[in-house]
């Protein structure tokens, strides 16, 4: 469990750095959407962000921030797989973990998810268009981080003999 907490701390620290650059991230998404001539539909999946970066990214700043987002998503996905091995699970923890893994599925449609209080990532988006086009993508990481923390909280309440090394 300490290894899980340490990994989570590293991911949270990376996310804090990413969060300080949210406007850069939204700008990179906007630039790549323009280059892809894909201005109507929202940015709705991790694979869409990956595709924009691979095929339509023209500058290093945009590439760096998109890579940062994708790396955090990958780290969270790896952590979710590690959680499965740390604890055999009960219905509550399994449900939380499945929800997180579904959100991190590269083809999952994120366009309707929104981070809620205390996360104000959507509120910091600059205009209505940004909220409509990028709200799901900017909400993904805080929602999954909350899920992992919820998993940890439920797991720590279980009797010691239920945990495996």
mmCIF file of the C-alpha atoms, coordinates in Angstrom:
data_MODEL
# 
_entry.id   MODEL 
# 
loop_
_atom_site.group_PDB 
_atom_site.id 
_atom_site.type_symbol 
_atom_site.label_atom_id 
_atom_site.label_alt_id 
_atom_site.label_comp_id 
_atom_site.label_asym_id 
_atom_site.label_entity_id 
_atom_site.label_seq_id 
_atom_site.pdbx_PDB_ins_code 
_atom_site.Cartn_x 
_atom_site.Cartn_y 
_atom_site.Cartn_z 
_atom_site.occupancy 
_atom_site.B_iso_or_equiv 
_atom_site.pdbx_formal_charge 
_atom_site.auth_seq_id 
_atom_site.auth_comp_id 
_atom_site.auth_asym_id 
_atom_site.auth_atom_id 
_atom_site.pdbx_PDB_model_num 
ATOM 1   C CA . UNK A 1 1   ? 0.000   0.000   0.000   1.00 0.00 ? 1   UNK A CA 1 
ATOM 2   C CA . UNK A 1 2   ? 2.903   2.356   0.631   1.00 0.00 ? 2   UNK A CA 1 
ATOM 3   C CA . UNK A 1 3   ? 4.033   1.855   -2.950  1.00 0.00 ? 3   UNK A CA 1 
ATOM 4   C CA . UNK A 1 4   ? 0.528   2.786   -4.134  1.00 0.00 ? 4   UNK A CA 1 
ATOM 5   C CA . UNK A 1 5   ? 0.554   5.935   -1.995  1.00 0.00 ? 5   UNK A CA 1 
ATOM 6   C CA . UNK A 1 6   ? 4.016   6.882   -3.284  1.00 0.00 ? 6   UNK A CA 1 
ATOM 7   C CA . UNK A 1 7   ? 2.942   6.381   -6.901  1.00 0.00 ? 7   UNK A CA 1 
ATOM 8   C CA . UNK A 1 8   ? -0.216  8.407   -6.288  1.00 0.00 ? 8   UNK A CA 1 
ATOM 9   C CA . UNK A 1 9   ? 1.848   11.224  -4.752  1.00 0.00 ? 9   UNK A CA 1 
ATOM 10  C CA . UNK A 1 10  ? 4.105   11.364  -7.832  1.00 0.00 ? 10  UNK A CA 1 
ATOM 11  C CA . UNK A 1 11  ? 1.059   11.464  -10.132 1.00 0.00 ? 11  UNK A CA 1 
ATOM 12  C CA . UNK A 1 12  ? -0.564  14.199  -8.010  1.00 0.00 ? 12  UNK A CA 1 
ATOM 13  C CA . UNK A 1 13  ? 2.645   16.254  -8.137  1.00 0.00 ? 13  UNK A CA 1 
ATOM 14  C CA . UNK A 1 14  ? 2.775   15.891  -11.932 1.00 0.00 ? 14  UNK A CA 1 
ATOM 15  C CA . UNK A 1 15  ? -0.881  16.865  -12.115 1.00 0.00 ? 15  UNK A CA 1 
ATOM 16  C CA . UNK A 1 16  ? -0.222  20.009  -10.044 1.00 0.00 ? 16  UNK A CA 1 
ATOM 17  C CA . UNK A 1 17  ? 2.409   21.050  -12.594 1.00 0.00 ? 17  UNK A CA 1 
ATOM 18  C CA . UNK A 1 18  ? 0.014   20.256  -15.411 1.00 0.00 ? 18  UNK A CA 1 
ATOM 19  C CA . UNK A 1 19  ? -2.801  22.212  -13.731 1.00 0.00 ? 19  UNK A CA 1 
ATOM 20  C CA . UNK A 1 20  ? -0.608  25.323  -13.603 1.00 0.00 ? 20  UNK A CA 1 
ATOM 21  C CA . UNK A 1 21  ? -0.436  25.071  -17.389 1.00 0.00 ? 21  UNK A CA 1 
ATOM 22  C CA . UNK A 1 22  ? -4.106  24.400  -18.083 1.00 0.00 ? 22  UNK A CA 1 
ATOM 23  C CA . UNK A 1 23  ? -4.416  27.401  -20.405 1.00 0.00 ? 23  UNK A CA 1 
ATOM 24  C CA . UNK A 1 24  ? -1.438  26.096  -22.384 1.00 0.00 ? 24  UNK A CA 1 
ATOM 25  C CA . UNK A 1 25  ? -3.169  22.693  -22.611 1.00 0.00 ? 25  UNK A CA 1 
ATOM 26  C CA . UNK A 1 26  ? -6.434  24.215  -23.822 1.00 0.00 ? 26  UNK A CA 1 
ATOM 27  C CA . UNK A 1 27  ? -4.477  26.361  -26.286 1.00 0.00 ? 27  UNK A CA 1 
ATOM 28  C CA . UNK A 1 28  ? -2.658  23.277  -27.599 1.00 0.00 ? 28  UNK A CA 1 
ATOM 29  C CA . UNK A 1 29  ? -5.973  21.470  -28.043 1.00 0.00 ? 29  UNK A CA 1 
ATOM 30  C CA . UNK A 1 30  ? -7.357  24.492  -29.863 1.00 0.00 ? 30  UNK A CA 1 
ATOM 31  C CA . UNK A 1 31  ? -4.335  24.746  -32.184 1.00 0.00 ? 31  UNK A CA 1 
ATOM 32  C CA . UNK A 1 32  ? -4.359  21.059  -33.048 1.00 0.00 ? 32  UNK A CA 1 
ATOM 33  C CA . UNK A 1 33  ? -8.145  21.054  -33.595 1.00 0.00 ? 33  UNK A CA 1 
ATOM 34  C CA . UNK A 1 34  ? -7.704  23.939  -36.016 1.00 0.00 ? 34  UNK A CA 1 
ATOM 35  C CA . UNK A 1 35  ? -4.908  22.112  -37.827 1.00 0.00 ? 35  UNK A CA 1 
ATOM 36  C CA . UNK A 1 36  ? -7.105  19.000  -38.022 1.00 0.00 ? 36  UNK A CA 1 
ATOM 37  C CA . UNK A 1 37  ? -10.060 21.059  -39.303 1.00 0.00 ? 37  UNK A CA 1 
ATOM 38  C CA . UNK A 1 38  ? -12.058 19.489  -36.473 1.00 0.00 ? 38  UNK A CA 1 
ATOM 39  C CA . UNK A 1 39  ? -13.693 22.526  -34.896 1.00 0.00 ? 39  UNK A CA 1 
ATOM 40  C CA . UNK A 1 40  ? -17.241 21.232  -34.475 1.00 0.00 ? 40  UNK A CA 1 
ATOM 41  C CA . UNK A 1 41  ? -17.038 18.207  -32.212 1.00 0.00 ? 41  UNK A CA 1 
ATOM 42  C CA . UNK A 1 42  ? -15.629 18.384  -28.678 1.00 0.00 ? 42  UNK A CA 1 
ATOM 43  C CA . UNK A 1 43  ? -12.331 16.798  -27.709 1.00 0.00 ? 43  UNK A CA 1 
ATOM 44  C CA . UNK A 1 44  ? -13.888 13.640  -26.352 1.00 0.00 ? 44  UNK A CA 1 
ATOM 45  C CA . UNK A 1 45  ? -11.249 10.952  -25.805 1.00 0.00 ? 45  UNK A CA 1 
ATOM 46  C CA . UNK A 1 46  ? -7.654  10.256  -24.925 1.00 0.00 ? 46  UNK A CA 1 
ATOM 47  C CA . UNK A 1 47  ? -7.125  8.727   -28.364 1.00 0.00 ? 47  UNK A CA 1 
ATOM 48  C CA . UNK A 1 48  ? -8.346  11.960  -29.956 1.00 0.00 ? 48  UNK A CA 1 
ATOM 49  C CA . UNK A 1 49  ? -5.738  13.930  -27.966 1.00 0.00 ? 49  UNK A CA 1 
ATOM 50  C CA . UNK A 1 50  ? -3.108  11.363  -29.025 1.00 0.00 ? 50  UNK A CA 1 
ATOM 51  C CA . UNK A 1 51  ? -4.147  11.675  -32.666 1.00 0.00 ? 51  UNK A CA 1 
ATOM 52  C CA . UNK A 1 52  ? -4.018  15.477  -32.529 1.00 0.00 ? 52  UNK A CA 1 
ATOM 53  C CA . UNK A 1 53  ? -0.528  15.321  -31.051 1.00 0.00 ? 53  UNK A CA 1 
ATOM 54  C CA . UNK A 1 54  ? 0.729   12.707  -33.511 1.00 0.00 ? 54  UNK A CA 1 
ATOM 55  C CA . UNK A 1 55  ? -0.692  14.257  -36.682 1.00 0.00 ? 55  UNK A CA 1 
ATOM 56  C CA . UNK A 1 56  ? -1.533  17.923  -36.136 1.00 0.00 ? 56  UNK A CA 1 
ATOM 57  C CA . UNK A 1 57  ? 0.873   19.310  -33.553 1.00 0.00 ? 57  UNK A CA 1 
ATOM 58  C CA . UNK A 1 58  ? 3.193   21.958  -35.019 1.00 0.00 ? 58  UNK A CA 1 
ATOM 59  C CA . UNK A 1 59  ? 5.163   23.304  -32.063 1.00 0.00 ? 59  UNK A CA 1 
ATOM 60  C CA . UNK A 1 60  ? 7.150   22.026  -29.114 1.00 0.00 ? 60  UNK A CA 1 
ATOM 61  C CA . UNK A 1 61  ? 5.098   23.788  -26.435 1.00 0.00 ? 61  UNK A CA 1 
ATOM 62  C CA . UNK A 1 62  ? 1.892   22.144  -27.621 1.00 0.00 ? 62  UNK A CA 1 
ATOM 63  C CA . UNK A 1 63  ? 3.627   18.777  -27.968 1.00 0.00 ? 63  UNK A CA 1 
ATOM 64  C CA . UNK A 1 64  ? 5.096   19.057  -24.457 1.00 0.00 ? 64  UNK A CA 1 
ATOM 65  C CA . UNK A 1 65  ? 1.778   19.812  -22.738 1.00 0.00 ? 65  UNK A CA 1 
ATOM 66  C CA . UNK A 1 66  ? -0.170  17.194  -24.731 1.00 0.00 ? 66  UNK A CA 1 
ATOM 67  C CA . UNK A 1 67  ? 2.534   14.643  -23.881 1.00 0.00 ? 67  UNK A CA 1 
ATOM 68  C CA . UNK A 1 68  ? 2.275   15.629  -20.224 1.00 0.00 ? 68  UNK A CA 1 
ATOM 69  C CA . UNK A 1 69  ? -1.491  14.995  -20.279 1.00 0.00 ? 69  UNK A CA 1 
ATOM 70  C CA . UNK A 1 70  ? -1.066  11.635  -22.014 1.00 0.00 ? 70  UNK A CA 1 
ATOM 71  C CA . UNK A 1 71  ? 1.695   10.593  -19.592 1.00 0.00 ? 71  UNK A CA 1 
ATOM 72  C CA . UNK A 1 72  ? -0.455  11.384  -16.553 1.00 0.00 ? 72  UNK A CA 1 
ATOM 73  C CA . UNK A 1 73  ? -3.320  9.383   -18.066 1.00 0.00 ? 73  UNK A CA 1 
ATOM 74  C CA . UNK A 1 74  ? -0.940  6.480   -18.725 1.00 0.00 ? 74  UNK A CA 1 
ATOM 75  C CA . UNK A 1 75  ? 0.449   6.657   -15.175 1.00 0.00 ? 75  UNK A CA 1 
ATOM 76  C CA . UNK A 1 76  ? -3.091  6.599   -13.768 1.00 0.00 ? 76  UNK A CA 1 
ATOM 77  C CA . UNK A 1 77  ? -3.959  3.623   -15.938 1.00 0.00 ? 77  UNK A CA 1 
ATOM 78  C CA . UNK A 1 78  ? -0.872  1.752   -14.725 1.00 0.00 ? 78  UNK A CA 1 
ATOM 79  C CA . UNK A 1 79  ? -1.762  2.619   -11.136 1.00 0.00 ? 79  UNK A CA 1 
ATOM 80  C CA . UNK A 1 80  ? -5.277  1.235   -11.615 1.00 0.00 ? 80  UNK A CA 1 
ATOM 81  C CA . UNK A 1 81  ? -3.815  -2.049  -12.843 1.00 0.00 ? 81  UNK A CA 1 
ATOM 82  C CA . UNK A 1 82  ? -1.497  -2.095  -9.827  1.00 0.00 ? 82  UNK A CA 1 
ATOM 83  C CA . UNK A 1 83  ? -4.476  -1.574  -7.499  1.00 0.00 ? 83  UNK A CA 1 
ATOM 84  C CA . UNK A 1 84  ? -5.979  -4.805  -8.810  1.00 0.00 ? 84  UNK A CA 1 
ATOM 85  C CA . UNK A 1 85  ? -2.918  -6.730  -7.648  1.00 0.00 ? 85  UNK A CA 1 
ATOM 86  C CA . UNK A 1 86  ? -2.678  -5.031  -4.244  1.00 0.00 ? 86  UNK A CA 1 
ATOM 87  C CA . UNK A 1 87  ? -6.177  -5.953  -3.130  1.00 0.00 ? 87  UNK A CA 1 
ATOM 88  C CA . UNK A 1 88  ? -8.502  -8.741  -4.294  1.00 0.00 ? 88  UNK A CA 1 
ATOM 89  C CA . UNK A 1 89  ? -11.386 -6.301  -4.029  1.00 0.00 ? 89  UNK A CA 1 
ATOM 90  C CA . UNK A 1 90  ? -14.896 -6.212  -2.757  1.00 0.00 ? 90  UNK A CA 1 
ATOM 91  C CA . UNK A 1 91  ? -17.927 -4.887  -4.584  1.00 0.00 ? 91  UNK A CA 1 
ATOM 92  C CA . UNK A 1 92  ? -17.238 -1.270  -3.591  1.00 0.00 ? 92  UNK A CA 1 
ATOM 93  C CA . UNK A 1 93  ? -13.549 -1.185  -4.483  1.00 0.00 ? 93  UNK A CA 1 
ATOM 94  C CA . UNK A 1 94  ? -14.085 -3.172  -7.681  1.00 0.00 ? 94  UNK A CA 1 
ATOM 95  C CA . UNK A 1 95  ? -16.786 -0.738  -8.809  1.00 0.00 ? 95  UNK A CA 1 
ATOM 96  C CA . UNK A 1 96  ? -14.530 2.267   -8.157  1.00 0.00 ? 96  UNK A CA 1 
ATOM 97  C CA . UNK A 1 97  ? -11.658 0.637   -10.016 1.00 0.00 ? 97  UNK A CA 1 
ATOM 98  C CA . UNK A 1 98  ? -13.811 -0.322  -13.003 1.00 0.00 ? 98  UNK A CA 1 
ATOM 99  C CA . UNK A 1 99  ? -15.134 3.242   -13.219 1.00 0.00 ? 99  UNK A CA 1 
ATOM 100 C CA . UNK A 1 100 ? -11.578 4.617   -13.252 1.00 0.00 ? 100 UNK A CA 1 
ATOM 101 C CA . UNK A 1 101 ? -10.432 2.098   -15.861 1.00 0.00 ? 101 UNK A CA 1 
ATOM 102 C CA . UNK A 1 102 ? -13.432 2.916   -18.055 1.00 0.00 ? 102 UNK A CA 1 
ATOM 103 C CA . UNK A 1 103 ? -12.673 6.631   -17.872 1.00 0.00 ? 103 UNK A CA 1 
ATOM 104 C CA . UNK A 1 104 ? -9.040  5.957   -18.803 1.00 0.00 ? 104 UNK A CA 1 
ATOM 105 C CA . UNK A 1 105 ? -9.989  3.780   -21.767 1.00 0.00 ? 105 UNK A CA 1 
ATOM 106 C CA . UNK A 1 106 ? -8.496  5.577   -24.759 1.00 0.00 ? 106 UNK A CA 1 
ATOM 107 C CA . UNK A 1 107 ? -11.694 5.393   -26.806 1.00 0.00 ? 107 UNK A CA 1 
ATOM 108 C CA . UNK A 1 108 ? -14.119 6.304   -23.996 1.00 0.00 ? 108 UNK A CA 1 
ATOM 109 C CA . UNK A 1 109 ? -16.271 9.380   -24.735 1.00 0.00 ? 109 UNK A CA 1 
ATOM 110 C CA . UNK A 1 110 ? -15.397 11.984  -22.097 1.00 0.00 ? 110 UNK A CA 1 
ATOM 111 C CA . UNK A 1 111 ? -17.477 14.816  -23.543 1.00 0.00 ? 111 UNK A CA 1 
ATOM 112 C CA . UNK A 1 112 ? -20.194 14.646  -20.874 1.00 0.00 ? 112 UNK A CA 1 
ATOM 113 C CA . UNK A 1 113 ? -18.092 14.278  -17.733 1.00 0.00 ? 113 UNK A CA 1 
ATOM 114 C CA . UNK A 1 114 ? -17.383 17.329  -15.602 1.00 0.00 ? 114 UNK A CA 1 
ATOM 115 C CA . UNK A 1 115 ? -15.273 17.650  -12.487 1.00 0.00 ? 115 UNK A CA 1 
ATOM 116 C CA . UNK A 1 116 ? -17.290 18.979  -9.583  1.00 0.00 ? 116 UNK A CA 1 
ATOM 117 C CA . UNK A 1 117 ? -16.366 20.926  -6.474  1.00 0.00 ? 117 UNK A CA 1 
ATOM 118 C CA . UNK A 1 118 ? -13.689 21.144  -5.071  1.00 0.00 ? 118 UNK A CA 1 
ATOM 119 C CA . UNK A 1 119 ? -12.165 20.901  -8.561  1.00 0.00 ? 119 UNK A CA 1 
ATOM 120 C CA . UNK A 1 120 ? -12.596 24.123  -10.486 1.00 0.00 ? 120 UNK A CA 1 
ATOM 121 C CA . UNK A 1 121 ? -10.736 23.095  -13.635 1.00 0.00 ? 121 UNK A CA 1 
ATOM 122 C CA . UNK A 1 122 ? -13.827 23.581  -15.797 1.00 0.00 ? 122 UNK A CA 1 
ATOM 123 C CA . UNK A 1 123 ? -14.595 26.943  -14.177 1.00 0.00 ? 123 UNK A CA 1 
ATOM 124 C CA . UNK A 1 124 ? -11.115 28.147  -15.111 1.00 0.00 ? 124 UNK A CA 1 
ATOM 125 C CA . UNK A 1 125 ? -11.754 27.593  -18.783 1.00 0.00 ? 125 UNK A CA 1 
ATOM 126 C CA . UNK A 1 126 ? -11.869 30.954  -20.449 1.00 0.00 ? 126 UNK A CA 1 
ATOM 127 C CA . UNK A 1 127 ? -15.179 30.873  -22.308 1.00 0.00 ? 127 UNK A CA 1 
ATOM 128 C CA . UNK A 1 128 ? -18.316 28.904  -23.073 1.00 0.00 ? 128 UNK A CA 1 
ATOM 129 C CA . UNK A 1 129 ? -16.751 27.312  -26.141 1.00 0.00 ? 129 UNK A CA 1 
ATOM 130 C CA . UNK A 1 130 ? -13.855 26.016  -24.064 1.00 0.00 ? 130 UNK A CA 1 
ATOM 131 C CA . UNK A 1 131 ? -16.279 24.608  -21.506 1.00 0.00 ? 131 UNK A CA 1 
ATOM 132 C CA . UNK A 1 132 ? -18.247 22.893  -24.260 1.00 0.00 ? 132 UNK A CA 1 
ATOM 133 C CA . UNK A 1 133 ? -15.261 21.600  -26.225 1.00 0.00 ? 133 UNK A CA 1 
ATOM 134 C CA . UNK A 1 134 ? -12.694 20.778  -23.537 1.00 0.00 ? 134 UNK A CA 1 
ATOM 135 C CA . UNK A 1 135 ? -14.626 20.281  -20.282 1.00 0.00 ? 135 UNK A CA 1 
ATOM 136 C CA . UNK A 1 136 ? -14.537 16.481  -20.390 1.00 0.00 ? 136 UNK A CA 1 
ATOM 137 C CA . UNK A 1 137 ? -10.836 16.226  -21.159 1.00 0.00 ? 137 UNK A CA 1 
ATOM 138 C CA . UNK A 1 138 ? -9.819  18.699  -18.444 1.00 0.00 ? 138 UNK A CA 1 
ATOM 139 C CA . UNK A 1 139 ? -12.123 16.904  -15.982 1.00 0.00 ? 139 UNK A CA 1 
ATOM 140 C CA . UNK A 1 140 ? -10.691 13.433  -16.609 1.00 0.00 ? 140 UNK A CA 1 
ATOM 141 C CA . UNK A 1 141 ? -7.593  13.513  -14.404 1.00 0.00 ? 141 UNK A CA 1 
ATOM 142 C CA . UNK A 1 142 ? -9.213  15.051  -11.285 1.00 0.00 ? 142 UNK A CA 1 
ATOM 143 C CA . UNK A 1 143 ? -12.135 12.624  -11.493 1.00 0.00 ? 143 UNK A CA 1 
ATOM 144 C CA . UNK A 1 144 ? -9.831  9.597   -11.774 1.00 0.00 ? 144 UNK A CA 1 
ATOM 145 C CA . UNK A 1 145 ? -7.588  10.914  -8.980  1.00 0.00 ? 145 UNK A CA 1 
ATOM 146 C CA . UNK A 1 146 ? -10.685 11.199  -6.782  1.00 0.00 ? 146 UNK A CA 1 
ATOM 147 C CA . UNK A 1 147 ? -11.593 7.621   -7.689  1.00 0.00 ? 147 UNK A CA 1 
ATOM 148 C CA . UNK A 1 148 ? -8.146  6.317   -6.738  1.00 0.00 ? 148 UNK A CA 1 
ATOM 149 C CA . UNK A 1 149 ? -8.299  8.185   -3.428  1.00 0.00 ? 149 UNK A CA 1 
ATOM 150 C CA . UNK A 1 150 ? -11.768 6.770   -2.804  1.00 0.00 ? 150 UNK A CA 1 
ATOM 151 C CA . UNK A 1 151 ? -10.420 3.268   -3.562  1.00 0.00 ? 151 UNK A CA 1 
ATOM 152 C CA . UNK A 1 152 ? -7.593  3.825   -1.051  1.00 0.00 ? 152 UNK A CA 1 
ATOM 153 C CA . UNK A 1 153 ? -10.020 5.085   1.568   1.00 0.00 ? 153 UNK A CA 1 
ATOM 154 C CA . UNK A 1 154 ? -12.287 2.040   1.221   1.00 0.00 ? 154 UNK A CA 1 
ATOM 155 C CA . UNK A 1 155 ? -9.347  -0.359  1.131   1.00 0.00 ? 155 UNK A CA 1 
ATOM 156 C CA . UNK A 1 156 ? -7.784  1.071   4.296   1.00 0.00 ? 156 UNK A CA 1 
ATOM 157 C CA . UNK A 1 157 ? -11.031 0.399   6.173   1.00 0.00 ? 157 UNK A CA 1 
ATOM 158 C CA . UNK A 1 158 ? -10.909 -3.320  5.348   1.00 0.00 ? 158 UNK A CA 1 
ATOM 159 C CA . UNK A 1 159 ? -9.497  -5.801  7.872   1.00 0.00 ? 159 UNK A CA 1 
ATOM 160 C CA . UNK A 1 160 ? -5.743  -6.462  7.472   1.00 0.00 ? 160 UNK A CA 1 
ATOM 161 C CA . UNK A 1 161 ? -6.221  -10.125 6.549   1.00 0.00 ? 161 UNK A CA 1 
ATOM 162 C CA . UNK A 1 162 ? -8.123  -9.051  3.404   1.00 0.00 ? 162 UNK A CA 1 
ATOM 163 C CA . UNK A 1 163 ? -5.095  -7.229  2.021   1.00 0.00 ? 163 UNK A CA 1 
ATOM 164 C CA . UNK A 1 164 ? -2.445  -9.145  0.134   1.00 0.00 ? 164 UNK A CA 1 
ATOM 165 C CA . UNK A 1 165 ? 1.123   -8.165  -0.628  1.00 0.00 ? 165 UNK A CA 1 
# 
